[in-house]
Coordinates of C-alpha atoms and ligand atoms in Angstrom, one line a residue:
X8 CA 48.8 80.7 -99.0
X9 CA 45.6 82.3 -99.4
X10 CA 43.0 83.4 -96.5
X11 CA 43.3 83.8 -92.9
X12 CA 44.1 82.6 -89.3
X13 CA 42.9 78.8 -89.1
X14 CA 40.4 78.0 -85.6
X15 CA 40.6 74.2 -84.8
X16 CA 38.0 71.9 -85.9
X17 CA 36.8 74.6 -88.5
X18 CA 36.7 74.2 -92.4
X19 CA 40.1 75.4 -94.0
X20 CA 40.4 78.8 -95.6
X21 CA 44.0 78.4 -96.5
X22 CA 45.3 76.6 -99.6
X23 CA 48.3 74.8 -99.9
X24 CA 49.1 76.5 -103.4
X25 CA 51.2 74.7 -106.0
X26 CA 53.1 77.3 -107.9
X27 CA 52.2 77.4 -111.6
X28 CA 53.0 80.7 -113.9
X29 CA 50.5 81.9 -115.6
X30 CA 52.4 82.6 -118.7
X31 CA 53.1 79.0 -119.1
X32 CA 49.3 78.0 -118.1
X33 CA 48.3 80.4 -121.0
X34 CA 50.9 79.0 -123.5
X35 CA 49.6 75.6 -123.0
X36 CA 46.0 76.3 -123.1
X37 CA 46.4 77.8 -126.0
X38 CA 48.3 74.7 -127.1
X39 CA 46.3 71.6 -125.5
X40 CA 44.7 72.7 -122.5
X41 CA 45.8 68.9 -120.9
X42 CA 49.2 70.3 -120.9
X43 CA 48.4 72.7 -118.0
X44 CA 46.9 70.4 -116.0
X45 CA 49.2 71.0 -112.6
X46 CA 51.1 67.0 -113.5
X47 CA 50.6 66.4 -109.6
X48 CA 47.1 66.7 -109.8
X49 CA 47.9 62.8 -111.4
X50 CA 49.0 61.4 -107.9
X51 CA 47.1 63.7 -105.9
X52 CA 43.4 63.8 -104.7
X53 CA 43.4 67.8 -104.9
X54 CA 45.8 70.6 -106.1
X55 CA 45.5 74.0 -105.3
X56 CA 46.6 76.7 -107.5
X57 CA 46.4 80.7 -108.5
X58 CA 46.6 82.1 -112.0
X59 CA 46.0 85.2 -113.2
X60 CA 45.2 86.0 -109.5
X61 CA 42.2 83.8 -109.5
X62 CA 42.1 80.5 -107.6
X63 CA 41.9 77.1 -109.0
X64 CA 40.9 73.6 -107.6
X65 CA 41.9 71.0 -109.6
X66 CA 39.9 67.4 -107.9
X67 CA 40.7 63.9 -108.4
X68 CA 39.2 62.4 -105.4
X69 CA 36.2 60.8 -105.9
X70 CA 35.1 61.6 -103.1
X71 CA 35.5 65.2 -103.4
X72 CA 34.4 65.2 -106.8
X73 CA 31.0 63.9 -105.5
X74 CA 30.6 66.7 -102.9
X75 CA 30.7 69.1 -105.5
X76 CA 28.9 67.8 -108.4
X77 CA 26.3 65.8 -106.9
X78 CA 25.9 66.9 -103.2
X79 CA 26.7 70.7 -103.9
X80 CA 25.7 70.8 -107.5
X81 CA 23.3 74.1 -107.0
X82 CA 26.6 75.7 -105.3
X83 CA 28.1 76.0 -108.6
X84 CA 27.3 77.3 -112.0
X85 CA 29.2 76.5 -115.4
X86 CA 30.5 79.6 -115.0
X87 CA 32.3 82.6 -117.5
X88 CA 34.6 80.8 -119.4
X89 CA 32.5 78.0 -120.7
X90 CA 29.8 80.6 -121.7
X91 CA 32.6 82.7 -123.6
X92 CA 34.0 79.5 -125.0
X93 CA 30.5 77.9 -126.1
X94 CA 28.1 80.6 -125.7
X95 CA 28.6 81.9 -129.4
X96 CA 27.9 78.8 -130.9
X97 CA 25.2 77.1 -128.3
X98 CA 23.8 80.2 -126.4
X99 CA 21.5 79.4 -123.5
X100 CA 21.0 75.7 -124.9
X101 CA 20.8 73.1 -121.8
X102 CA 24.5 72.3 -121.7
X103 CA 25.4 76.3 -121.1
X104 CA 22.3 77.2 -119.4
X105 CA 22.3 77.3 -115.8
X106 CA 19.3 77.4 -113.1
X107 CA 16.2 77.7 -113.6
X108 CA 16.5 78.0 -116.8
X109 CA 18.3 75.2 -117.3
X110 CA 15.9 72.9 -115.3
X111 CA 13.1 73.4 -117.3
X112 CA 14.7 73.0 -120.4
X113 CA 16.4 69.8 -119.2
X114 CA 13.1 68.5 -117.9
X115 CA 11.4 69.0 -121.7
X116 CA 13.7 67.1 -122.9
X117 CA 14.4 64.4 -120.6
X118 CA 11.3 62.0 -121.9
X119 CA 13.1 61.4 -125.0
X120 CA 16.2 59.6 -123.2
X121 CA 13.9 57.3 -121.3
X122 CA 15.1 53.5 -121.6
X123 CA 12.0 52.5 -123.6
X124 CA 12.3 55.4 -126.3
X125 CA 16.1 54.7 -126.7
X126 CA 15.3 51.0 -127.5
X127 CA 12.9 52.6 -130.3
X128 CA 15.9 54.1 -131.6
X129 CA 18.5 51.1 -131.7
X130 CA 17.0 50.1 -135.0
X131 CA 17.9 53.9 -136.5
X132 CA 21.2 53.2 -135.2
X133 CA 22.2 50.4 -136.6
X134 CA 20.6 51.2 -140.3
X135 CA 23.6 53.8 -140.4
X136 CA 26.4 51.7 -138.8
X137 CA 25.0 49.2 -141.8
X138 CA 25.1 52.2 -144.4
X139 CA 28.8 52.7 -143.4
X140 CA 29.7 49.7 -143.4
X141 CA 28.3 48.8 -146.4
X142 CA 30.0 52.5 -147.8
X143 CA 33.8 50.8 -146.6
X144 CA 33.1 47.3 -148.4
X145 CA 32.7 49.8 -151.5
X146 CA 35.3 51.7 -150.5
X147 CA 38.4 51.9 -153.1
X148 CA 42.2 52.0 -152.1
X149 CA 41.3 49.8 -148.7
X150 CA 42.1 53.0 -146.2
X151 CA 39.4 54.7 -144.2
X152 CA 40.0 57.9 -141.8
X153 CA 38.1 56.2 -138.9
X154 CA 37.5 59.5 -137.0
X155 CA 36.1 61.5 -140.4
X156 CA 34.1 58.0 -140.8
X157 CA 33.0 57.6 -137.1
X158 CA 31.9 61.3 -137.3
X159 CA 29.7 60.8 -140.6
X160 CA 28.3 58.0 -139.2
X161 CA 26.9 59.8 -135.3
X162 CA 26.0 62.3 -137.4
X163 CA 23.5 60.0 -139.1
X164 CA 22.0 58.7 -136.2
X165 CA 21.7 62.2 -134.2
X166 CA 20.2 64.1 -137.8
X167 CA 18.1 60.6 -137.9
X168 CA 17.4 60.4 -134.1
X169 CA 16.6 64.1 -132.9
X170 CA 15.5 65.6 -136.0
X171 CA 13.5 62.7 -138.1
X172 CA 16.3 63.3 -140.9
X173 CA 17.3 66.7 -140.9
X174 CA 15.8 68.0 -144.4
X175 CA 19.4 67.6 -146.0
X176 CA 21.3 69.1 -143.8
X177 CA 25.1 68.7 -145.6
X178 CA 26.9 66.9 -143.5
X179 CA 31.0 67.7 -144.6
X180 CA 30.1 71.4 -144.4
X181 CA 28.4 70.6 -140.7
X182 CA 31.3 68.9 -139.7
X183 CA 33.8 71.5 -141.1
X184 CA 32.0 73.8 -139.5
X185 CA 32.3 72.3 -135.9
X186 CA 35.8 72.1 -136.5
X187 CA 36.4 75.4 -137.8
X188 CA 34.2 76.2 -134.6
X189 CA 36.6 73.9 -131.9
X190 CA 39.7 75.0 -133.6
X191 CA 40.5 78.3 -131.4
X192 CA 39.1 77.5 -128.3
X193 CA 42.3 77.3 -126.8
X194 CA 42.4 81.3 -127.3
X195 CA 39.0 81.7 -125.9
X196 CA 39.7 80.3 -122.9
X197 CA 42.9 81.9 -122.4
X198 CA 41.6 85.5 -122.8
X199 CA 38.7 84.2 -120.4
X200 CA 41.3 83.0 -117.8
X201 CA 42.4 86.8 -118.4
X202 CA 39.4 88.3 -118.7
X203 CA 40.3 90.2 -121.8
X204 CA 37.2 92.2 -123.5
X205 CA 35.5 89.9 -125.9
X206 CA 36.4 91.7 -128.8
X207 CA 39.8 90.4 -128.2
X208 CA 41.1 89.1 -132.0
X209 CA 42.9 85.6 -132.0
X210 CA 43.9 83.8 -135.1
X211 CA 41.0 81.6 -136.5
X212 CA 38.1 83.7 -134.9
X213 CA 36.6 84.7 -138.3
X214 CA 36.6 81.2 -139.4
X215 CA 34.6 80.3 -136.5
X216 CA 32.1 83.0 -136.1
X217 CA 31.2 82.2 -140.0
X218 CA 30.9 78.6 -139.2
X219 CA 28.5 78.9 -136.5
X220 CA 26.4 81.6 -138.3
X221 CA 26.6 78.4 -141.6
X222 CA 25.5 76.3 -138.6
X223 CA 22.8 78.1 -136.8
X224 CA 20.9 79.0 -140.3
X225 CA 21.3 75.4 -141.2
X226 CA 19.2 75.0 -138.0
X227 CA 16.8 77.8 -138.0
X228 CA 15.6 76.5 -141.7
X229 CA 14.4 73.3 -140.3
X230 CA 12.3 75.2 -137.4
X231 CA 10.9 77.2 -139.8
X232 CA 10.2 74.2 -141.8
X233 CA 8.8 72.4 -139.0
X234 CA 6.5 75.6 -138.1
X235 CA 4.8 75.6 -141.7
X236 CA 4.1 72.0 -142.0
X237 CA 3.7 70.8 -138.0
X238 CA 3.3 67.6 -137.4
X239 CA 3.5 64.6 -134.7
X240 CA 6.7 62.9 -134.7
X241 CA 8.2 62.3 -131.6
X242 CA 11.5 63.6 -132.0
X243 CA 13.7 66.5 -130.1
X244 CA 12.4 69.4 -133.3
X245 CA 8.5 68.4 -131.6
X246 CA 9.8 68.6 -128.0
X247 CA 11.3 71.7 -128.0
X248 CA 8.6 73.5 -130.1
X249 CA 5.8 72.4 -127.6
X250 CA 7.8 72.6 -124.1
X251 CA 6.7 75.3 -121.9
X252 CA 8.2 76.1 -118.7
X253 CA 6.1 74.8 -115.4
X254 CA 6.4 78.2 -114.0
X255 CA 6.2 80.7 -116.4
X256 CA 4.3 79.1 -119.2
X257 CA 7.2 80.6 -121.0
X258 CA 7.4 78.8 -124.6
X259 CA 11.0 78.7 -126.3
X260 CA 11.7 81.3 -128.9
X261 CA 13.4 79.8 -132.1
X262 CA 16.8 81.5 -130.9
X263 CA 16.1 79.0 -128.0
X264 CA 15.7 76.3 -130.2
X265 CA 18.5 76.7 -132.0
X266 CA 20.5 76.8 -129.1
X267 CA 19.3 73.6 -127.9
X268 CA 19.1 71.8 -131.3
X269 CA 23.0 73.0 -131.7
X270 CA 24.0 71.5 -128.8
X271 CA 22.4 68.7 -129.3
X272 CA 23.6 67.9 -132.6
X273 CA 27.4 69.3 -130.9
X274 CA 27.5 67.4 -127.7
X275 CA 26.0 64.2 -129.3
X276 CA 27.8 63.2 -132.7
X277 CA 31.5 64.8 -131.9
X278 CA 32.1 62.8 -128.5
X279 CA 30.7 59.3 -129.7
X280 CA 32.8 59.4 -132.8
X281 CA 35.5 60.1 -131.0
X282 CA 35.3 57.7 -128.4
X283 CA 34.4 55.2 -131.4
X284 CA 37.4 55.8 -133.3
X285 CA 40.2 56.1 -130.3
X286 CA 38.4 52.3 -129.7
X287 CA 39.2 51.1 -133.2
X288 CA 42.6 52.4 -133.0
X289 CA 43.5 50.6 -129.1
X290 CA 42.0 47.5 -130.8
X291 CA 44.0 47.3 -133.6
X292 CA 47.2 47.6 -131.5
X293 CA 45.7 44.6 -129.4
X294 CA 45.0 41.9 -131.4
X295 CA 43.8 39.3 -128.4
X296 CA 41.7 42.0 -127.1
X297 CA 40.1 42.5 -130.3
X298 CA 39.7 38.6 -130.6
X299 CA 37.8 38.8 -127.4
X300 CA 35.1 41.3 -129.5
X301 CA 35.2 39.5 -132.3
X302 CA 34.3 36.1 -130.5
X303 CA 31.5 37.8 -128.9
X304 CA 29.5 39.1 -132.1
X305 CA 30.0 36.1 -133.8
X306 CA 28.6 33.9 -130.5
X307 CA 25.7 36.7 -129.9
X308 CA 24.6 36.8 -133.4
X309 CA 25.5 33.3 -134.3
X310 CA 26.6 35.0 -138.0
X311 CA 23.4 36.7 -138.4
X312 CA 22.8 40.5 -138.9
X313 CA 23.5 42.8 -136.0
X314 CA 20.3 43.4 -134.5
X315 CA 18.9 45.1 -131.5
X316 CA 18.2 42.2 -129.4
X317 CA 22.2 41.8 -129.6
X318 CA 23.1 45.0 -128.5
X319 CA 22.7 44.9 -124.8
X320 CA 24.1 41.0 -124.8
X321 CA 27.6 42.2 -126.4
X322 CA 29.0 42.8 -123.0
X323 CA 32.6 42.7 -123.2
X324 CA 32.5 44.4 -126.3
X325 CA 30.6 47.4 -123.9
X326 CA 33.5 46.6 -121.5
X327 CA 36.4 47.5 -124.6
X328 CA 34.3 50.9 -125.4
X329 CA 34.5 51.8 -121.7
X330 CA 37.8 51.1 -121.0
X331 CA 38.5 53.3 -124.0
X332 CA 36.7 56.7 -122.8
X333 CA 38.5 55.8 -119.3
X334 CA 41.9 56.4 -121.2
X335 CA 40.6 58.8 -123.9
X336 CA 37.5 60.7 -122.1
X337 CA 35.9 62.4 -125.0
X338 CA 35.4 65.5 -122.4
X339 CA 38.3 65.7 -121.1
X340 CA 37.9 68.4 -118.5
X341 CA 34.7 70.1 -116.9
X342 CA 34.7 73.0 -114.9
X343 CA 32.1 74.8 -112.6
X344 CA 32.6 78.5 -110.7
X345 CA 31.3 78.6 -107.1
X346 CA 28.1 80.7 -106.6
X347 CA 28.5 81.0 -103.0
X348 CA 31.1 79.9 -100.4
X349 CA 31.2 76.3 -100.4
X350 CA 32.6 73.2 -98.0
X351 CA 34.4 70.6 -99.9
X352 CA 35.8 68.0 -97.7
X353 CA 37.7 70.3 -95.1
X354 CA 38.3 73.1 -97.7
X355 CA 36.0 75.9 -97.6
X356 CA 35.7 77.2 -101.1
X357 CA 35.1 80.8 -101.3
X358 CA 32.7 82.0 -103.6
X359 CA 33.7 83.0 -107.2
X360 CA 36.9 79.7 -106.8
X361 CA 36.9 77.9 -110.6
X362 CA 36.9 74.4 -109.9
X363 CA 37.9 71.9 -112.5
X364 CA 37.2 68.1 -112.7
X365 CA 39.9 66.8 -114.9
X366 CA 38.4 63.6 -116.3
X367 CA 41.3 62.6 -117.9
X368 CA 43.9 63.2 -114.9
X369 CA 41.2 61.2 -112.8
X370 CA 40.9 58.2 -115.0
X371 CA 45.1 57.6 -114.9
X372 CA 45.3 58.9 -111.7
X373 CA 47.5 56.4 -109.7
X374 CA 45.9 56.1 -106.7
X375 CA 42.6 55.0 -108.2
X376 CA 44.2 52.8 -111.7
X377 CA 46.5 50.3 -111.5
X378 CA 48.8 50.2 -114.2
X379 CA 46.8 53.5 -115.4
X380 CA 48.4 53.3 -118.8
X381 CA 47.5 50.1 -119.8
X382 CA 45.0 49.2 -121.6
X383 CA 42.4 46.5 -120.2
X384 CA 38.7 45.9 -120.5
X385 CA 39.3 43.6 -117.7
X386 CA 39.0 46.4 -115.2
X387 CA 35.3 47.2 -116.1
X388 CA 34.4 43.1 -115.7
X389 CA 31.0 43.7 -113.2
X390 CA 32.8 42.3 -109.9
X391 CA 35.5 45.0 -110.3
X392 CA 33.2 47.9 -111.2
X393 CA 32.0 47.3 -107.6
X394 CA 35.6 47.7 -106.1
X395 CA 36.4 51.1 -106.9
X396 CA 34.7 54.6 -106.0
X397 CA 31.7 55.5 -107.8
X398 CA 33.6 58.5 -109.4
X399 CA 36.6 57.1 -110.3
X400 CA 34.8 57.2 -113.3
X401 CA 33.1 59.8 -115.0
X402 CA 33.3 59.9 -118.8
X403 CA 29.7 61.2 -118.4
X404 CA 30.2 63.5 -115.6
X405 CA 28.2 63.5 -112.1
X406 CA 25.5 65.1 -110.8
X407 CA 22.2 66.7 -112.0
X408 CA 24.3 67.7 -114.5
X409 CA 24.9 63.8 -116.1
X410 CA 25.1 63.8 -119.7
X411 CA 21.2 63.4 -120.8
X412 CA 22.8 61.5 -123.5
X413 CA 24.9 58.8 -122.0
X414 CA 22.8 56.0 -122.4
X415 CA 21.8 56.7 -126.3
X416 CA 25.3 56.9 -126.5
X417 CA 26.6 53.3 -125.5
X418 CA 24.0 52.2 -127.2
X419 CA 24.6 53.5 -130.4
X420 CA 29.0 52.8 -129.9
X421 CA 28.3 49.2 -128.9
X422 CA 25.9 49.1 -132.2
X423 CA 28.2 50.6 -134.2
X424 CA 31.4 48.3 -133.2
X425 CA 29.4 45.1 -133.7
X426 CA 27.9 46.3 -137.0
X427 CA 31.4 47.0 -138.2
X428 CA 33.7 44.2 -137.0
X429 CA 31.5 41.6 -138.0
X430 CA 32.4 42.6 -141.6
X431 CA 35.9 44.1 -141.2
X432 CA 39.1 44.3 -139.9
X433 CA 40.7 47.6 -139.1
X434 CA 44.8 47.8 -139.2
X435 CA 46.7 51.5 -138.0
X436 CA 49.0 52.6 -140.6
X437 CA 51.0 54.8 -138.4
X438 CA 53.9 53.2 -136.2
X439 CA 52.6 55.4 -133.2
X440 CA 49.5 56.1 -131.8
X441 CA 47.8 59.6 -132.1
X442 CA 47.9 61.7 -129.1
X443 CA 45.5 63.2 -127.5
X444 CA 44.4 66.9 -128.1
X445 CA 41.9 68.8 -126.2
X446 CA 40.0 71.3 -128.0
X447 CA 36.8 70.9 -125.5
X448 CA 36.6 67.7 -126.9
X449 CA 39.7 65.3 -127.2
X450 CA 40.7 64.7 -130.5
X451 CA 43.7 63.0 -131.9
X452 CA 46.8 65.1 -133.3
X453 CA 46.7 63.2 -136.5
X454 CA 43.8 62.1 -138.7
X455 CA 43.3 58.2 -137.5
X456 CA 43.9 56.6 -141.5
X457 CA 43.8 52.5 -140.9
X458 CA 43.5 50.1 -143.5
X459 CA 40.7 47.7 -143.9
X460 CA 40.0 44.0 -145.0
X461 CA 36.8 42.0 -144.8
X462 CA 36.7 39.5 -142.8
Ligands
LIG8 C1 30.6 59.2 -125.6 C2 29.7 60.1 -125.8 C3 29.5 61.3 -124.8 C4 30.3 61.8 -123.8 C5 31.6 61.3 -123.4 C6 29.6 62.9 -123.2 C7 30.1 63.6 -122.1 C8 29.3 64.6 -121.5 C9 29.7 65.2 -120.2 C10 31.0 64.9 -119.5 C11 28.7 66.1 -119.9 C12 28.7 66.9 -118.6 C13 29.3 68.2 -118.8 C14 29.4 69.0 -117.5 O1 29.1 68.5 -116.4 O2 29.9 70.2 -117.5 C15 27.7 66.0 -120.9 C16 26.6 66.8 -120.9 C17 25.7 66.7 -122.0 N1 25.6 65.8 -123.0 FE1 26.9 64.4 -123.4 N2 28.4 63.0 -123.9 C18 28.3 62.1 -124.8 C19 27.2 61.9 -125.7 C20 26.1 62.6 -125.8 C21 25.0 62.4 -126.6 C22 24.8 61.2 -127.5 C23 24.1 63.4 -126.4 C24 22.7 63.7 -127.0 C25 22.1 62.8 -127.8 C26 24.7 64.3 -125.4 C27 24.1 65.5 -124.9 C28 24.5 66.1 -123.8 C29 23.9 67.3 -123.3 C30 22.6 68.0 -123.8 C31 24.5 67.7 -122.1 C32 24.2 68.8 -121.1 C33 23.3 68.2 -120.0 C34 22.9 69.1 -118.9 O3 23.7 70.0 -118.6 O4 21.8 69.0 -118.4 N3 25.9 63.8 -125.0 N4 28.1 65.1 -121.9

């Protein structure tokens, strides 16, 4: 138990601590940082616990999960360990930032994730599911790694999208290098958790540091490209170059740029593709399921062309992609450190408590899911949306701190399926499906190789 004497009726200051050791919480973040998630924290609403002498509340309860990302959200800040994990590689950049100087970057940008400029961009969107699917008909010995594929292709759309095309930015040596990037950030949130000096070695640190220095000169090129030859495309490059902070005037400085423009290119190609390719692989173990889809492109298109009039109308097919980021959340985890003393429910959270939202415990948790396992589109049919908590899912997160880019993404998922199963069929090759790996995002343990035939 931590904290003192309890008065009736007050706020509690003493947690009921389940007993992890820290050596073994280090071990698995290192490992898969799902594999320290506290397992009760599965059946239970909240779990208490203390590592490395700091305190930790793990929250599953919608509820509670609303009080501190949405009611409380200026109570907490993304705190050390995210910074030391993603700093390096995405600086101040509006997923890192926090306060003020995150608001103003958040409200530059937000204009460009309106409904009406995302339906500008579904046509952009589908032109690359096309160019893929056009690159698998080609495609020789009848395999494809979806998740190498499904990255390619996000990667078009958010080069395309944000940056009107990227001025040839290479796209296997981008990818590579978020890899090479992801790869050890087991380690650096382990030495975080210990607050070790940053100079700390771990194996695969030169590997990433080169990667993001490859990946932030990829991006500094095409400011300074944009700087000699301005002009007036609407896109994220323009944004951020004319934004100016309401209350400073403050303009962004290319290093500020590049933050943003890496985060953006980050947090918006990795996660889709994911999500995309842990769909293909759930469909092709559920071949009724995958019926369903298929009946619904061919009646919404009636055998035409996927186009964006379609896109909103495919809604079980929306239903199939959800139901897959409930079981495989593409951010698994998100965490936030308390600023100031905080009351959660009938906890009071002292200032400096990390507090972590674990997506993926919430989406299987078993008082929320039934039948958490399984999976069914069924559960996100409209009528029984409406019976469960608002935050019982959150593949997006909560709060003023929503992902700016969930709607762009669904678009562009639902696009991509339809584009693609119209024309093919995708079979697993392995016996058992790939499990699930979090290295900030949640990748599978095995490259995802199916086979394909037309249909
Ligand atoms: C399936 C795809 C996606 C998933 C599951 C996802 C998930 C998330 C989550 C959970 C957060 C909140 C993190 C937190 O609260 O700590 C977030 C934030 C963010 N996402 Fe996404 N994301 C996706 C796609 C995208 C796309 C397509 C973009 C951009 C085009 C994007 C850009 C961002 C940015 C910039 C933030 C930071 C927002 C802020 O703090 O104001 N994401 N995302």
């Amino acid at each position: 138990m931590a904290g003192s004497a309890q008065v009736p009726g007050a706020p509690k200051t003493t947690f009921p601590l389940t007993p992890q050791s820290t050596l073994a919480v280090l071990l698995a973040i290192v490992r898969n940082p799902l594999e320290a998630l506290p397992s009760s924290i599965f059946t239970e609403p909240v779990v208490f616990s203390k590592t490395a002498g700091e305190m930790k509340v793990y929250m599953a309860d919608p509820a509670l999960i609303h009080e501190a990302l949405v009611k409380n959200a200026e109570a907490f800040g993304k705190g050390d360990q995210v910074r030391r994990a993603l700093g390096p590689a995405l600086g101040r950049g509006l997923l890192t930032a926090d306060g003020a100087h995150w608001k103003w970057q958040r409200q530059s940008v937000a204009g460009g994730f309106r409904h009406d400029k995302l339906l500008e961009l579904q046509p952009t969107m589908i032109a690359a599911a096309q160019r893929t699917r056009d690159r698998w008909i080609g495609a020789g010995d009848g395999t494809v790694d979806v998740s190498h594929e499904m990255m390619r292709t996000t990667f078009d759309i958010i080069v395309e999208t944000m940056m009107s095309g990227g001025y040839g930015v290479d796209v296997d040596r981008v990818e590579k290098g978020i890899s090479d990037f992801l790869k050890p950030t087991g380690w650096t949130f382990a030495l975080g958790l210990l607050h070790a000096p940053d100079w700390i070695p771990y194996p695969g640190r030169g590997r990433a540091e080169a990667a993001v220095e490859f990946l932030r000169a990829s991006l500094l090129s095409v400011i300074e490209e944009r700087r000699k030859r301005p002009d007036d495309r609407q896109d994220l490059v323009n944004m951020l170059l004319s934004a100016s902070d309401p209350e400073t005037g403050r303009t962004m400085s290319d290093a500020d740029i590049v933050d943003n423009l890496m985060t953006f290119i980050t947090a918006g190609h990795e996660t889709t593709a994911l999500a995309l390719a842990w769909t293909f692989g759930l469909l092709a173990r559920r071949p009724e399921i995958e019926r369903k889809v298929l009946d619904e492109i061919d009646a919404v298109t009636e055998g035409e062309p996927v186009n964006a009039e379609h896109v909103s109308k495919l809604v079980y097919t929306r239903q199939v992609f959800s139901e897959a980021m409930r079981l495989y959340p593409p951010a698994p985890i998100i965490t936030r450190t308390a600023l100031r003393d905080v009351q959660l429910g009938e906890y009071l959270i002292p200032a400096g408590t990390v507090l972590i939202v674990p997506i993926y415990a919430v989406h299987r948790h078993a008082s929320l899911w039934p039948d958490p396992e399984a999976f069914d589109p069924d559960r996100f049919r409209p009528e029984a949306v409406k019976t469960r908590p608002r935050y019982a899912y959150m593949p997006f997160g909560a709060g003023p701190r929503v992902c700016i880019g969930n709607a762009f993404a669904v678009m562009e998922a639902v696009a991509i399926l339809a584009v693609l199963l119209q024309k093919v069929r995708l079979a697993t090759i392995e016996p058992e499906p790939p499990k699930p790996v979090m290295k900030v995002t949640l990748r599978p343990n095995q490259a995802q190789r199916m086979t394909l035939t037309l249909r």
